[in-house]
């Protein structure tokens, strides 16, 4: 808002405020659990930083478990049960009781399992309930029109395979779009581009009231804010683990199947790992009980156990405290941007209301691609999203208020 030359005096007051906020931050010491340098890393919503607990354990998995124990590790090192064990470790971070999450495959693949599974669940229920009332088949899938593209592509294919029509709708318009034809609704909890947090409790309730099945994609919320899957009655959910959960590049995703649905969850990818008796090697498929039927084939052990090691950083972290810090960080960053960046150069697209904000700040800006390239050269790592968005992710585990102040100051210097 002010002239760049005036900013240093304001700047020093923001620097002081940042130092005071960092000194009072009860999560501040967690940064030491990560491998970081003196750049400002605001891209943990794309690839989380490396936890210090990971390299040693990966070395052990490779050298001892694979190198020495070899085939014995499927039992002795707990490889076979890793998908459900690590699912139970993620569970408290997304408000789920144990036994409802399995880890494996990519988010894209889990979106496929969940959307097809949701359409099948909705219509199976129809047989029992709606059929009595003479209702027709549920043959419509609603998808978040602002979704991360992969979810949209997969939902379109899943709809085609299940004989459904795909209808893109804005999350806020879902309640009005629901009808007796709606089978499944796929929504992103936090919009990857704008950082907008959608109202999971009320949308889930509306979907349930319409007799449809909810599928939430938690990629940009798990590990950044409370999700409350069990509490809010979410039916199915998926998410990745390499963003706020710091599992490493391409670490496996997860699938949540609410306990009451598990016995009827009919995966479109039944593999031998989802069989009740995988080593029975029978020609007929009998699904395993519980969330296990969300598994498909042999788990990707190296990535999966890197993720398990990475999850150790969460052992004593409260998601509520984390959320409070996340909001304080993004508030402070927005204040600093307002102070340092000349008026009109950037425009926040992330909602200012806390109830509508994830853990990132997106700023619309002319030549955003060029601006981000120069920010990265100056040691402020965010990312650029088409067409004109600067994206800054605030991972409360390792980002501090000093980082927020410096990022805003360097951004301001781009326009002076
Ligand atoms: C990051 C992200 C994905 C990524 O999918 P992959 O299959 O892991 O590549 C999917 N959906 C959303 C909403 C995301 O933010």
Short mmCIF file of C-alpha atoms and ligand atoms in Angstrom, two decimals, residues 45-46 106-109 111 147-151 188 190 192 217-220 240 242-243 251 253 391, ligand 1:
data_model
loop_
_atom_site.label_atom_id
_atom_site.label_comp_id
_atom_site.label_asym_id
_atom_site.label_seq_id
_atom_site.Cartn_x
_atom_site.Cartn_y
_atom_site.Cartn_z
CA UNK A 45 1.52 -28.18 0.12
CA UNK A 46 3.14 -29.69 -2.97
CA UNK A 106 -1.87 -42.95 -5.75
CA UNK A 107 -4.63 -40.53 -4.88
CA UNK A 108 -5.84 -40.79 -8.47
CA UNK A 109 -6.29 -44.57 -8.15
CA UNK A 111 -10.40 -41.60 -6.28
CA UNK A 147 -11.42 -29.80 -8.43
CA UNK A 148 -7.80 -30.68 -8.91
CA UNK A 149 -7.88 -32.02 -12.48
CA UNK A 150 -7.06 -35.67 -11.80
CA UNK A 151 -10.20 -36.07 -9.67
CA UNK A 188 -12.03 -31.37 -2.54
CA UNK A 190 -9.48 -27.44 0.29
CA UNK A 192 -5.69 -26.50 -4.40
CA UNK A 217 -10.41 -35.54 -1.24
CA UNK A 218 -8.24 -34.44 1.69
CA UNK A 219 -5.00 -33.77 -0.20
CA UNK A 220 -4.81 -30.16 0.94
CA UNK A 240 -2.15 -38.04 -0.57
CA UNK A 242 3.48 -36.26 0.22
CA UNK A 243 2.03 -32.80 0.93
CA UNK A 251 4.53 -41.66 -1.30
CA UNK A 253 -2.08 -42.30 -0.80
CA UNK A 391 0.70 -20.07 -4.20
C1 LIG B 1 -2.17 -33.34 -5.07
C2 LIG B 1 -3.55 -33.76 -5.40
C3 LIG B 1 -3.80 -34.95 -6.08
C4 LIG B 1 -2.66 -35.78 -6.56
O1 LIG B 1 -3.02 -36.99 -7.10
P1 LIG B 1 -1.89 -38.09 -7.36
O2 LIG B 1 -2.61 -39.25 -7.86
O3 LIG B 1 -1.18 -38.27 -6.06
O4 LIG B 1 -0.93 -37.51 -8.35
C5 LIG B 1 -5.12 -35.33 -6.27
N1 LIG B 1 -6.14 -34.57 -5.84
C6 LIG B 1 -5.93 -33.40 -5.20
C7 LIG B 1 -7.09 -32.59 -4.73
C8 LIG B 1 -4.63 -32.95 -4.98
O5 LIG B 1 -4.42 -31.79 -4.36
#
